[in-house]
Tab-separated table of C-alpha atoms in Angstrom:
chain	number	residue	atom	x	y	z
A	1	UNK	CA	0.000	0.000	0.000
A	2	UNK	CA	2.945	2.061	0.858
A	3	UNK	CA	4.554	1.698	-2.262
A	4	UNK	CA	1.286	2.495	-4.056
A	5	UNK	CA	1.050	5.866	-2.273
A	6	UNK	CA	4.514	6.698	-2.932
A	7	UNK	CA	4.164	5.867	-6.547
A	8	UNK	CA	1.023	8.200	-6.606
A	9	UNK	CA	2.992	10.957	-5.040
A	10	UNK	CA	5.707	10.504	-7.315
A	11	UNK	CA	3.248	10.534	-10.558
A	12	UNK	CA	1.258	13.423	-9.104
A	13	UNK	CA	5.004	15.465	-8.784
A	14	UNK	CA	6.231	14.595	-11.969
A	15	UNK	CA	2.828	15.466	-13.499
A	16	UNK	CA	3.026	18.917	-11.843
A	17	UNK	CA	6.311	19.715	-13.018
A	18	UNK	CA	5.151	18.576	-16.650
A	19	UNK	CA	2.595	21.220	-16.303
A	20	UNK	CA	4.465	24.223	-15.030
A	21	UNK	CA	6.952	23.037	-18.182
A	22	UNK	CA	4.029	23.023	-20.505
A	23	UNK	CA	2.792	26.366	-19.031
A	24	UNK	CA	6.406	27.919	-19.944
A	25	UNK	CA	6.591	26.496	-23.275
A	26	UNK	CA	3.015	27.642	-23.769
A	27	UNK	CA	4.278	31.505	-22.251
A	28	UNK	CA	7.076	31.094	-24.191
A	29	UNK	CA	5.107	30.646	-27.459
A	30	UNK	CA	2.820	33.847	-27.038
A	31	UNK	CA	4.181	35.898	-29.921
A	32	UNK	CA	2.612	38.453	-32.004
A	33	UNK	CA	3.934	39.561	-35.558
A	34	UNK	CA	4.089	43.584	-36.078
A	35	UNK	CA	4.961	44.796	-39.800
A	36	UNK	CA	6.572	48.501	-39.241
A	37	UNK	CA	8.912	50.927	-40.752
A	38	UNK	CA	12.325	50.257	-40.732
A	39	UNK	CA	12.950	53.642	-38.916
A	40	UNK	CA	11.226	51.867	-35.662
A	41	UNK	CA	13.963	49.081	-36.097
A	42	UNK	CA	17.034	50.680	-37.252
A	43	UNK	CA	16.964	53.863	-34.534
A	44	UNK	CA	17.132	51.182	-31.889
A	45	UNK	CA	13.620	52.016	-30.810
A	46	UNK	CA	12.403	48.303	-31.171
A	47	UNK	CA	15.237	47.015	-29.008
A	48	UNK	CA	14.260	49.715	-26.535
A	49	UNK	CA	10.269	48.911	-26.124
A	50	UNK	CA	10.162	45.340	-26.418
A	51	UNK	CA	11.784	43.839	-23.864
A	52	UNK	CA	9.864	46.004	-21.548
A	53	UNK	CA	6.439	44.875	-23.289
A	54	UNK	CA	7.514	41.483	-22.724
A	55	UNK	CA	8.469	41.530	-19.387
A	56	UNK	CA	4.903	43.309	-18.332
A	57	UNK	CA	2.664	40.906	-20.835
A	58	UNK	CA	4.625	37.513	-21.360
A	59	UNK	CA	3.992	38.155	-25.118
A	60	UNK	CA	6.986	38.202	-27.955
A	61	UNK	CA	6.999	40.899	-30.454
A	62	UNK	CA	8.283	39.395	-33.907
A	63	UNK	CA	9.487	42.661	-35.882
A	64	UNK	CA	8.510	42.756	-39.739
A	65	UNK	CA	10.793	45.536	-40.557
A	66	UNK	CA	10.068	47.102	-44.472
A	67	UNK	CA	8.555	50.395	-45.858
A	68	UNK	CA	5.228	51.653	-44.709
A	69	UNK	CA	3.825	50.559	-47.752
A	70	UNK	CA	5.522	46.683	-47.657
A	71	UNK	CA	4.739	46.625	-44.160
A	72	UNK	CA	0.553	47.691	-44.798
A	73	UNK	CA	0.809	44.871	-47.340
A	74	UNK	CA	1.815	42.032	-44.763
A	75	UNK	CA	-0.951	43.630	-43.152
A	76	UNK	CA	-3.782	42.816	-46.211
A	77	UNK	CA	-2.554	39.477	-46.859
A	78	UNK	CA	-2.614	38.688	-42.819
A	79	UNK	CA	0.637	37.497	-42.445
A	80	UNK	CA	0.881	40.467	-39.797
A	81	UNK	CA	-1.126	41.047	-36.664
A	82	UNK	CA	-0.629	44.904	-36.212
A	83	UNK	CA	0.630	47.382	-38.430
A	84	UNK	CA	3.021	50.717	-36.931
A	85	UNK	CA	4.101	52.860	-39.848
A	86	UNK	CA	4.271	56.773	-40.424
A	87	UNK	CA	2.115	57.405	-43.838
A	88	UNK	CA	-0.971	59.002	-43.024
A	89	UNK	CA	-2.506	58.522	-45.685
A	90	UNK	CA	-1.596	55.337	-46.806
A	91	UNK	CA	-2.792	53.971	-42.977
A	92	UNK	CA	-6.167	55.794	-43.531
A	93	UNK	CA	-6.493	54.127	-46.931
A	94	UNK	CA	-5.745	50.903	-45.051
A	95	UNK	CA	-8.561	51.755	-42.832
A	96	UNK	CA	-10.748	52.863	-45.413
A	97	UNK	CA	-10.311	49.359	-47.363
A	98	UNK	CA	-11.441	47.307	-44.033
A	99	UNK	CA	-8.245	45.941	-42.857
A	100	UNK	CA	-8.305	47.492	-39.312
A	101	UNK	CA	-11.200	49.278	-37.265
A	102	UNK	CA	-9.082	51.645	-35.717
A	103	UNK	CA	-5.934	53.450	-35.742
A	104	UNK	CA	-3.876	55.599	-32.812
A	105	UNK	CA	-1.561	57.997	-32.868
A	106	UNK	CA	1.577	56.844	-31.048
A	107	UNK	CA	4.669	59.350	-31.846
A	108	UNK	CA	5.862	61.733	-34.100
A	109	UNK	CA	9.735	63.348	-34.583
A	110	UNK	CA	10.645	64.768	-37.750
A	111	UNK	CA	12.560	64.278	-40.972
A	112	UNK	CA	15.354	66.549	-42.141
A	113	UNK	CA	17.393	66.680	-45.527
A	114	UNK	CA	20.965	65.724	-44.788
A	115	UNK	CA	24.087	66.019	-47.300
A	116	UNK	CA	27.668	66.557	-47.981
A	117	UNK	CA	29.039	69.553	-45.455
A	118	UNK	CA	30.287	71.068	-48.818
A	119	UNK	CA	26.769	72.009	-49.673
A	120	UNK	CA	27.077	72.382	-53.533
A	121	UNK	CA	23.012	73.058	-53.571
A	122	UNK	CA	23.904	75.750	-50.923
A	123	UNK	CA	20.534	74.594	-48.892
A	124	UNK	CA	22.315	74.660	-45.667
A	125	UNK	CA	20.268	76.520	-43.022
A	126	UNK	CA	17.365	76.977	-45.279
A	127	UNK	CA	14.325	75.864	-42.993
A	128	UNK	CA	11.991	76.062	-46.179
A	129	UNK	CA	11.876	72.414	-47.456
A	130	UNK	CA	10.404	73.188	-50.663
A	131	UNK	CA	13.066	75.641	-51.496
A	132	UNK	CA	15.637	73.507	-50.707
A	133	UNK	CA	14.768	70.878	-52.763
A	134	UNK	CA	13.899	73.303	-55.584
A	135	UNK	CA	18.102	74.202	-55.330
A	136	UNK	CA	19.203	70.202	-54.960
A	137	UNK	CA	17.101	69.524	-58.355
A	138	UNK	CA	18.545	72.746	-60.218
A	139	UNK	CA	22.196	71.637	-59.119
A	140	UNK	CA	21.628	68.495	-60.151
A	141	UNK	CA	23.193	67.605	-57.161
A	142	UNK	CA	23.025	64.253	-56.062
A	143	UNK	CA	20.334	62.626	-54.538
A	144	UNK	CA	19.284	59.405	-52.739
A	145	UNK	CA	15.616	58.090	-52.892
A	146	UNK	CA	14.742	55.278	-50.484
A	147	UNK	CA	12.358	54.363	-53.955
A	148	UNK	CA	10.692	51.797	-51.449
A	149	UNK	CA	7.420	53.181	-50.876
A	150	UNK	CA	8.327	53.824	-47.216
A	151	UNK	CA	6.743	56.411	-45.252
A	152	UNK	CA	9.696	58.455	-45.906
A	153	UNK	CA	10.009	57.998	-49.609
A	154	UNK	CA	6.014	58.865	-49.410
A	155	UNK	CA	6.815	61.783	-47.372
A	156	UNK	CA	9.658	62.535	-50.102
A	157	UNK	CA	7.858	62.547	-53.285
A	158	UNK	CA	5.108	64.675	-51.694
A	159	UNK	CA	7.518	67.051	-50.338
A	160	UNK	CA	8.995	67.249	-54.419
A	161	UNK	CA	5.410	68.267	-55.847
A	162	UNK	CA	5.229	70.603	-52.743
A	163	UNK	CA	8.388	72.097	-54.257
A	164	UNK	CA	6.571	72.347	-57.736
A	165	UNK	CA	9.476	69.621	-59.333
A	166	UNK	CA	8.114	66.553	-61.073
A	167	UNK	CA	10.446	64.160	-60.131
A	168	UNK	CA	9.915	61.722	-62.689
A	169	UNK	CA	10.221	63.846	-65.522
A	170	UNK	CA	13.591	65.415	-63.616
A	171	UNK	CA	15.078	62.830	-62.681
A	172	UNK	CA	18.581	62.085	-64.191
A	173	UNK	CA	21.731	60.369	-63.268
A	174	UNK	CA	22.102	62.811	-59.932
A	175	UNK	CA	19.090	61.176	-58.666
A	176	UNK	CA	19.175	57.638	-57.433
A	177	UNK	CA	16.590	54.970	-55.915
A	178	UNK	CA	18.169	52.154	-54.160
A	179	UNK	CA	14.436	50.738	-53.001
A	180	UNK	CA	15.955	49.883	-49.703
A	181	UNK	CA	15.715	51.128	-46.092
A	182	UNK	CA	16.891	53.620	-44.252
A	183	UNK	CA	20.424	52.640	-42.698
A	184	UNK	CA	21.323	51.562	-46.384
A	185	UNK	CA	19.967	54.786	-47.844
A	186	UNK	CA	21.804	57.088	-45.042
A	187	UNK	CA	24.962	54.547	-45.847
A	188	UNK	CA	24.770	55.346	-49.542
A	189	UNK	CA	24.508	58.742	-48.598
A	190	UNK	CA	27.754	59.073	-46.614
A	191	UNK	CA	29.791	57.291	-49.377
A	192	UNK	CA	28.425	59.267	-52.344
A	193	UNK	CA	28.314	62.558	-50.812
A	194	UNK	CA	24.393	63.219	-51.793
A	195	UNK	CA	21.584	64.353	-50.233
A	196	UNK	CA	18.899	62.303	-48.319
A	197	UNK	CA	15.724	62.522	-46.555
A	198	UNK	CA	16.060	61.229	-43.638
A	199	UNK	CA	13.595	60.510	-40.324
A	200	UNK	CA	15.809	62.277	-37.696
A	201	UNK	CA	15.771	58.687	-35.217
A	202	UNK	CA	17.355	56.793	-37.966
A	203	UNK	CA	20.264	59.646	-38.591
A	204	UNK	CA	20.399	59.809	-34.502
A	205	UNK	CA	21.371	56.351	-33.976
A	206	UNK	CA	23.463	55.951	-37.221
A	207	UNK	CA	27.601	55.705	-36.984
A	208	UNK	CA	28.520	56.101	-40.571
A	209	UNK	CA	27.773	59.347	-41.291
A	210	UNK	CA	31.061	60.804	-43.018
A	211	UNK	CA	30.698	63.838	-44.324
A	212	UNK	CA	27.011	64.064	-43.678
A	213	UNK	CA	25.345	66.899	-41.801
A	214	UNK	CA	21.780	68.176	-41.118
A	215	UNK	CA	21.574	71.019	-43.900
A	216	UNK	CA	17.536	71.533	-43.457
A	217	UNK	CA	15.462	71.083	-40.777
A	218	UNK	CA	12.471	73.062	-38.773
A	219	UNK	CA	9.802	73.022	-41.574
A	220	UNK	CA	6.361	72.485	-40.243
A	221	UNK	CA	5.657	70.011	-43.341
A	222	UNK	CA	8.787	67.827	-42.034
A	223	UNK	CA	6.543	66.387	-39.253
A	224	UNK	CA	6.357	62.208	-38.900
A	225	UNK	CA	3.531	60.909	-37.510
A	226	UNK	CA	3.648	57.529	-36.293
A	227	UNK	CA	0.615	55.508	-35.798
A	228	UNK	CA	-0.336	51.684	-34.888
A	229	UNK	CA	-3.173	49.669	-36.390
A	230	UNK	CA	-4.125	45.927	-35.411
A	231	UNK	CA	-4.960	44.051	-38.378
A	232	UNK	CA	-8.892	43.496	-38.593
A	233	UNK	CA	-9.506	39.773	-37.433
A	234	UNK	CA	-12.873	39.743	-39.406
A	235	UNK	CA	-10.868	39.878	-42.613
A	236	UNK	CA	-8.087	37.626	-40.993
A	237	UNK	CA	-9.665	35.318	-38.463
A	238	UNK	CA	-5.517	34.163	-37.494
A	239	UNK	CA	-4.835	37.601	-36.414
A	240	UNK	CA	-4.037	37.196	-32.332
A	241	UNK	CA	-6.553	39.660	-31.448
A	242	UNK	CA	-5.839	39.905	-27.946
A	243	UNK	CA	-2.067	40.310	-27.647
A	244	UNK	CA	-2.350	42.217	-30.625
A	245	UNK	CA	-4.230	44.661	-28.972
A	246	UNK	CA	-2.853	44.449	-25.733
A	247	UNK	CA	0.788	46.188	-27.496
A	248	UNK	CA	-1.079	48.715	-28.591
A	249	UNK	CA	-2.602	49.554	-25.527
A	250	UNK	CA	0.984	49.178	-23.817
A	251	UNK	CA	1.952	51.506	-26.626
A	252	UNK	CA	-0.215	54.323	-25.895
A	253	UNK	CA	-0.464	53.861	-22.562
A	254	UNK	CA	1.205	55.994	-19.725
A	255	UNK	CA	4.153	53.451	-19.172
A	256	UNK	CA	4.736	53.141	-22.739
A	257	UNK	CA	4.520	56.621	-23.881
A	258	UNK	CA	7.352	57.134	-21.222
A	259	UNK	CA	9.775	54.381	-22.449
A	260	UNK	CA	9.488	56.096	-25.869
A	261	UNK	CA	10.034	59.034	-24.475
A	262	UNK	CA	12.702	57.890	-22.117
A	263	UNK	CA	14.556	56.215	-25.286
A	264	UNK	CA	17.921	58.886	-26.253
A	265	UNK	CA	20.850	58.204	-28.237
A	266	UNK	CA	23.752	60.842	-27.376
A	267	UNK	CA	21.476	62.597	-24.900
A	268	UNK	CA	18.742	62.974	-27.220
A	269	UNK	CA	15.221	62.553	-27.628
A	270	UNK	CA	14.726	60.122	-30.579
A	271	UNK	CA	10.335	60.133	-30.518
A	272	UNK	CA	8.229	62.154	-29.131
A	273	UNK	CA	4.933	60.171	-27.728
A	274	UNK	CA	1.781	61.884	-28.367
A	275	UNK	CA	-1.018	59.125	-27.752
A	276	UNK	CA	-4.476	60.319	-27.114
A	277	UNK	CA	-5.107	59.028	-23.431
């Protein structure tokens, strides 16, 4: 009888620790998949938040990182369960097509035109964007387009019919589109001397800069908005509606507006967090 009871106990042990092993695999497999900007991953920011989402939820973020408009696509075939990009538009379009209910502002900083210190467009300190670019396209000075349909190339081509230029009739050998993100556009940049529109976290956070400098900043119609989107499960049954949700919430909460906030590079202030509590 004795030995029964022991071999009970010993089952009913072993059975418990199988279970708090099952529950950690089980933790350990709560992972969402978020398609973003490649400015949220190559400023560091994702390697920032993350970690500290983890540690409050128990869920894994898997980072997507492409152009706004790659990373709205994962979001239409499903393959994504939220969406945080910086295209206005383009998200509101998303919206507008079904593929979330509801999108929140999360952050904003700005972009800025960088290029050689030489200056031959002579745009340095000009805080009018439009003029600026107006001088780069008459110098025929050269350029670098991201050509990715990023938020940033989005924000670029807008800012070029701003400027009264269209860019695909002026285009010539000065201007070039790589169609790849923004570390490799700012790298191109440094090793070609040429200008760049850049998101100012990305040029923050990024070593190789050369002979680079901020030559135009300050315009009002340089502002990046960042906003987050989960993916509409009603199109996408898959989508992991609840952890989904719950980093967006974390997001725009209190405790997650302040580790954006509280994220600097060289003592400065890469976002600025401007959820609507």
């Amino acid at each position: 009888m004795m030995r029964i009871k022991s071999f009970l106990k010993n089952l009913a042990v072993a059975a418990a620790i199988a279970a708090a092993f099952a529950g950690t695999a089980i933790a350990q497999d709560r992972f969402i998949t978020v398609a973003s900007t490649t400015s949220t991953e190559q400023s560091g920011l994702f390697g920032h938040l993350l970690p500290r989402f983890a540690e409050a939820s128990g869920v894994q973020v898997k980072v997507v990182a492409v152009g706004t408009g790659q990373a709205l696509d994962i979001g239409r075939r499903g393959d994504a369960d939220v969406v945080f990009v910086h295209d206005k538009p383009a998200e509101e379009k998303f919206l507008g097509e079904g593929f979330a209910a509801k999108r929140y502002d999360v952050m904003y900083n700005d972009f800025i035109i960088v290029g050689p210190k030489a200056d031959p467009a002579h745009i340095a300190g000009d805080k009018d964007v439009a003029n600026a670019l107006r001088k780069i396209a008459a110098a025929k000075a050269p350029f670098i387009s991201r050509g990715d349909r990023s938020g940033t190339h989005e924000a670029e081509l807008r800012l070029w019919k701003i400027a009264g230029i269209d860019i695909a009739a002026a285009k010539g050998d000065w201007y070039r589109e790589i169609g790849q993100g923004m570390g490799p556009a700012l790298n191109m940049a440094s090793s070609a001397n040429a200008y760049l529109l850049s998101d100012r976290g990305t040029w923050l956070s990024f070593r190789n800069k050369g002979d680079l400098a901020i030559l135009t900043e300050g315009d009002k119609r340089l502002f990046n908005q960042y906003g987050v989107m989960l993916v509409n499960p009603a199109r996408h049954p898959a989508v992991k509606t609840t952890d989904g949700q719950a980093f967006i919430d974390w997001l725009i909460s209190q405790k997650g507006q302040d580790a954006i906030a509280g994220y600097k590079v060289g003592g400065e202030q890469l976002f600025f967090p401007n959820a609507s509590h």
